[in-house]
Amino acid sequence: MHRQGCAALIGDELARATELFEEALWHYEAIGELNSNVLMAMFELGVAHLFQGETERGTIWLEKVREVCEEHGEQWAYAYGRYAMAYAAWLSGELRPARAHARECVRLNHLFQDLLGVVLALDVLAVLETEGPDPDLYEAAVLLGAAHRTWRAVGKPFCGSTTFNTPHRTGLERARSGLTEQEFAEAFELGVALDLDRAAARVASGRAVRVPRNGPSPAAGRLRGSALPAAGQRE
């Protein structure tokens, strides 16, 4: 039931995913099972609600994940919960808590070397840089470049899910429309040049730091070609 729910969630069959996660959680509770896998089912149910615009119902499950994780000292499912809480805060326009949740998600998943957890949070942080009274579209493009590099290591971007792709697509469209082509390419290239450790450190600093380069990075040739995504294009 749980795994079928995951397949439905990734396949954007959100109503079916919700039903399957609820049934899986009923069975987990019936047999007295509680571990990181069960907590991930709670997280995934919360995300399914968020993706359907049911922010309040989704947040209830995410708060439960946080409470149980904090009670038992669990960190892995907790990190994914922080990603979902960042997403929920972004939807609600609460930019400061959204950034705090996403940065903590990157920090924890970096410790676990969990690339999927890191890259999901990077995409949320990128779109957050395009909002608020003082948006930084250059930094958004840097984070999009870092996410692009990480997705190439993970596999198929967003596992083919249109819904999971929303923050990335939104951030990409805004950054491209607000920067010149040269500015976007420069920033994106800088992000692609960041390895996982440097990307995590940049996020942790909470500061946009433009790093000067002596000549083009090793990624420059690729980015002038097909590696640089077109506006609105899913990677």
C-alpha positions as a printed NumPy array, in Angstrom:
array([[  0.   ,   0.   ,   0.   ],
       [  2.741,   2.419,   1.006],
       [  4.854,   1.828,  -2.092],
       [  1.846,   2.08 ,  -4.382],
       [  1.112,   5.411,  -2.702],
       [  4.64 ,   6.596,  -3.505],
       [  4.19 ,   5.6  ,  -7.151],
       [  0.885,   7.468,  -7.304],
       [  2.419,  10.562,  -5.681],
       [  5.299,  10.665,  -8.153],
       [  2.842,  10.012, -10.974],
       [  0.758,  13.049,  -9.92 ],
       [ -2.244,  10.851,  -9.023],
       [ -2.708,  12.798,  -5.831],
       [ -6.171,  11.648,  -4.74 ],
       [ -5.168,   7.994,  -5.166],
       [ -1.89 ,   8.614,  -3.327],
       [ -3.794,  10.117,  -0.402],
       [ -6.067,   7.073,  -0.119],
       [ -3.158,   4.635,  -0.276],
       [ -1.07 ,   6.472,   2.327],
       [ -4.044,   6.663,   4.675],
       [ -4.664,   2.935,   4.341],
       [ -0.976,   2.118,   4.779],
       [ -0.835,   4.223,   7.941],
       [ -3.944,   2.482,   9.275],
       [ -2.208,  -0.889,   8.843],
       [  1.046,   0.376,  10.374],
       [ -0.853,   1.547,  13.434],
       [ -2.818,  -1.717,  13.639],
       [  0.372,  -3.767,  13.915],
       [  2.074,  -1.273,  16.21 ],
       [  4.799,  -0.343,  13.73 ],
       [  6.643,   2.956,  14.147],
       [  9.953,   3.669,  12.424],
       [ 11.446,   6.019,   9.859],
       [  9.536,   4.3  ,   7.062],
       [  6.214,   4.931,   8.822],
       [  7.204,   8.548,   9.427],
       [  7.959,   8.909,   5.718],
       [  4.432,   7.684,   4.959],
       [  3.122,  10.476,   7.197],
       [  5.37 ,  12.966,   5.39 ],
       [  4.213,  11.721,   1.989],
       [  0.553,  11.951,   3.02 ],
       [  1.164,  15.515,   4.16 ],
       [  2.817,  16.341,   0.838],
       [ -0.068,  14.784,  -1.102],
       [ -2.45 ,  17.114,   0.729],
       [ -0.2  ,  20.125,   0.084],
       [ -0.007,  19.365,  -3.619],
       [ -3.829,  19.306,  -3.734],
       [ -4.03 ,  22.739,  -2.121],
       [ -5.094,  21.288,   1.245],
       [ -2.474,  23.161,   3.224],
       [ -4.159,  22.855,   6.622],
       [ -4.65 ,  19.077,   6.373],
       [ -1.135,  18.615,   5.063],
       [  0.36 ,  20.688,   7.859],
       [ -1.392,  18.529,  10.481],
       [  0.507,  15.481,   9.251],
       [  3.779,  17.363,   8.972],
       [  3.447,  18.593,  12.556],
       [  2.869,  15.001,  13.642],
       [  6.042,  13.937,  11.839],
       [  7.979,  16.691,  13.593],
       [  6.579,  15.834,  17.031],
       [  7.361,  12.108,  16.742],
       [ 10.824,  12.747,  15.289],
       [ 11.716,  15.2  ,  18.034],
       [ 10.426,  12.801,  20.701],
       [ 12.616,   9.951,  19.447],
       [ 15.565,  11.895,  18.03 ],
       [ 14.87 ,  10.737,  14.472],
       [ 16.592,  12.942,  11.88 ],
       [ 16.152,  11.465,   8.389],
       [ 12.357,  11.619,   8.065],
       [ 12.561,  14.841,  10.078],
       [ 14.71 ,  16.39 ,   7.329],
       [ 12.128,  15.517,   4.673],
       [  9.448,  16.926,   6.941],
       [ 11.363,  20.213,   7.019],
       [ 11.313,  20.278,   3.197],
       [  7.537,  19.86 ,   3.213],
       [  7.15 ,  22.529,   5.888],
       [  9.238,  24.865,   3.717],
       [  6.938,  24.116,   0.795],
       [  3.844,  24.782,   2.93 ],
       [  5.288,  28.052,   4.243],
       [  6.13 ,  29.123,   0.673],
       [  2.534,  28.474,  -0.391],
       [  1.352,  30.604,   2.532],
       [  3.766,  33.442,   1.741],
       [  5.731,  32.952,   4.984],
       [  9.149,  33.462,   3.45 ],
       [ 11.351,  33.596,   6.553],
       [ 10.169,  30.275,   8.069],
       [ 10.184,  28.732,   4.598],
       [ 13.881,  29.594,   4.218],
       [ 14.685,  28.328,   7.717],
       [ 12.979,  24.983,   7.076],
       [ 14.627,  24.544,   3.67 ],
       [ 18.107,  25.387,   4.977],
       [ 17.724,  22.888,   7.808],
       [ 16.597,  20.282,   5.297],
       [ 19.767,  20.866,   3.258],
       [ 21.95 ,  20.716,   6.363],
       [ 20.532,  17.421,   7.611],
       [ 20.345,  15.698,   4.233],
       [ 23.906,  16.812,   3.508],
       [ 24.966,  14.948,   6.659],
       [ 23.153,  11.853,   5.362],
       [ 24.514,  12.431,   1.831],
       [ 20.883,  12.174,   0.711],
       [ 20.985,  13.911,  -2.655],
       [ 17.236,  13.811,  -3.252],
       [ 16.534,  15.529,   0.051],
       [ 19.159,  18.179,  -0.671],
       [ 18.01 ,  18.976,  -4.184],
       [ 14.323,  19.279,  -3.32 ],
       [ 15.23 ,  21.9  ,  -0.721],
       [ 17.592,  23.698,  -3.122],
       [ 14.735,  24.206,  -5.566],
       [ 12.512,  25.64 ,  -2.832],
       [ 15.316,  27.982,  -1.739],
       [ 15.769,  29.087,  -5.357],
       [ 12.143,  30.12 ,  -5.794],
       [ 12.203,  31.839,  -2.392],
       [ 15.032,  34.059,  -3.665],
       [ 12.625,  35.391,  -6.3  ],
       [ 10.084,  36.625,  -3.735],
       [  9.784,  39.201,  -0.987],
       [ 10.644,  42.913,  -0.872],
       [ 14.284,  42.338,  -1.875],
       [ 14.448,  39.402,  -4.328],
       [ 17.837,  38.185,  -5.544],
       [ 17.331,  36.657,  -8.981],
       [ 21.07 ,  36.137,  -9.434],
       [ 21.237,  33.968,  -6.325],
       [ 18.102,  32.141,  -7.444],
       [ 19.877,  31.227, -10.696],
       [ 22.947,  30.071,  -8.753],
       [ 20.811,  27.731,  -6.657],
       [ 19.025,  26.489,  -9.774],
       [ 22.416,  25.641, -11.255],
       [ 23.423,  23.778,  -8.099],
       [ 20.115,  21.898,  -8.209],
       [ 20.679,  21.059, -11.882],
       [ 24.046,  19.491, -11.045],
       [ 22.569,  17.506,  -8.161],
       [ 19.601,  16.265, -10.198],
       [ 22.043,  14.884, -12.758],
       [ 23.567,  12.806,  -9.952],
       [ 20.172,  11.707,  -8.597],
       [ 18.64 ,  10.569, -11.88 ],
       [ 15.463,  11.643, -13.675],
       [ 14.625,  15.158, -12.449],
       [ 11.69 ,  15.134, -10.022],
       [ 11.257,  11.448, -10.887],
       [  9.091,  12.727, -13.746],
       [  6.604,  14.422, -11.401],
       [  5.074,  17.671, -12.626],
       [  3.893,  18.603,  -9.129],
       [  7.274,  18.216,  -7.438],
       [  8.695,  20.345, -10.264],
       [  6.594,  23.417,  -9.38 ],
       [  9.133,  25.385,  -7.258],
       [ 11.951,  24.743,  -9.756],
       [  9.835,  25.684, -12.773],
       [  8.547,  28.833, -11.08 ],
       [ 12.017,  29.928,  -9.959],
       [ 13.483,  29.259, -13.401],
       [ 10.838,  31.313, -15.195],
       [ 11.23 ,  34.246, -12.799],
       [ 15.039,  34.246, -12.874],
       [ 15.151,  34.104, -16.657],
       [ 12.598,  36.872, -17.07 ],
       [ 14.341,  39.214, -14.596],
       [ 17.979,  38.707, -15.623],
       [ 19.747,  39.26 , -18.89 ],
       [ 20.736,  36.142, -20.758],
       [ 24.379,  36.74 , -19.815],
       [ 23.563,  37.272, -16.124],
       [ 21.459,  34.13 , -15.968],
       [ 24.085,  32.023, -17.731],
       [ 26.842,  33.338, -15.433],
       [ 24.854,  32.653, -12.27 ],
       [ 23.626,  29.249, -13.426],
       [ 27.167,  28.249, -14.385],
       [ 28.418,  29.279, -10.956],
       [ 25.808,  27.019,  -9.373],
       [ 26.665,  24.056, -11.584],
       [ 30.314,  24.439, -10.537],
       [ 29.374,  23.925,  -6.863],
       [ 29.851,  20.418,  -5.537],
       [ 27.566,  19.137,  -2.783],
       [ 29.765,  20.402,   0.066],
       [ 30.082,  23.895,  -1.403],
       [ 26.395,  24.11 ,  -2.241],
       [ 25.486,  23.124,   1.334],
       [ 27.962,  25.656,   2.723],
       [ 26.506,  28.401,   0.532],
       [ 23.009,  27.609,   1.791],
       [ 24.183,  27.484,   5.401],
       [ 25.807,  30.912,   5.136],
       [ 22.477,  32.472,   4.239],
       [ 24.365,  34.979,   2.104],
       [ 24.64 ,  35.483,  -1.624],
       [ 28.363,  35.501,  -2.297],
       [ 29.501,  36.013,  -5.89 ],
       [ 32.725,  34.069,  -6.24 ],
       [ 35.174,  35.593,  -8.766],
       [ 36.662,  33.206, -11.272],
       [ 39.914,  33.3  , -13.192],
       [ 38.667,  32.119, -16.546],
       [ 35.746,  29.82 , -17.302],
       [ 34.798,  26.932, -15.043],
       [ 35.007,  23.34 , -16.335],
       [ 31.246,  23.502, -16.842],
       [ 31.305,  26.598, -19.068],
       [ 31.431,  24.772, -22.383],
       [ 28.537,  22.509, -21.477],
       [ 26.399,  25.398, -20.249],
       [ 26.762,  27.318, -23.476],
       [ 25.151,  24.323, -25.122],
       [ 22.223,  22.079, -24.272],
       [ 22.953,  21.78 , -20.534],
       [ 21.456,  25.209, -19.866],
       [ 17.667,  24.71 , -19.645],
       [ 15.406,  26.853, -21.77 ],
       [ 12.713,  28.985, -20.183],
       [  9.95 ,  26.793, -18.777],
       [ 11.821,  23.624, -19.77 ],
       [ 11.858,  20.757, -17.3  ],
       [ 15.354,  19.405, -16.899]])
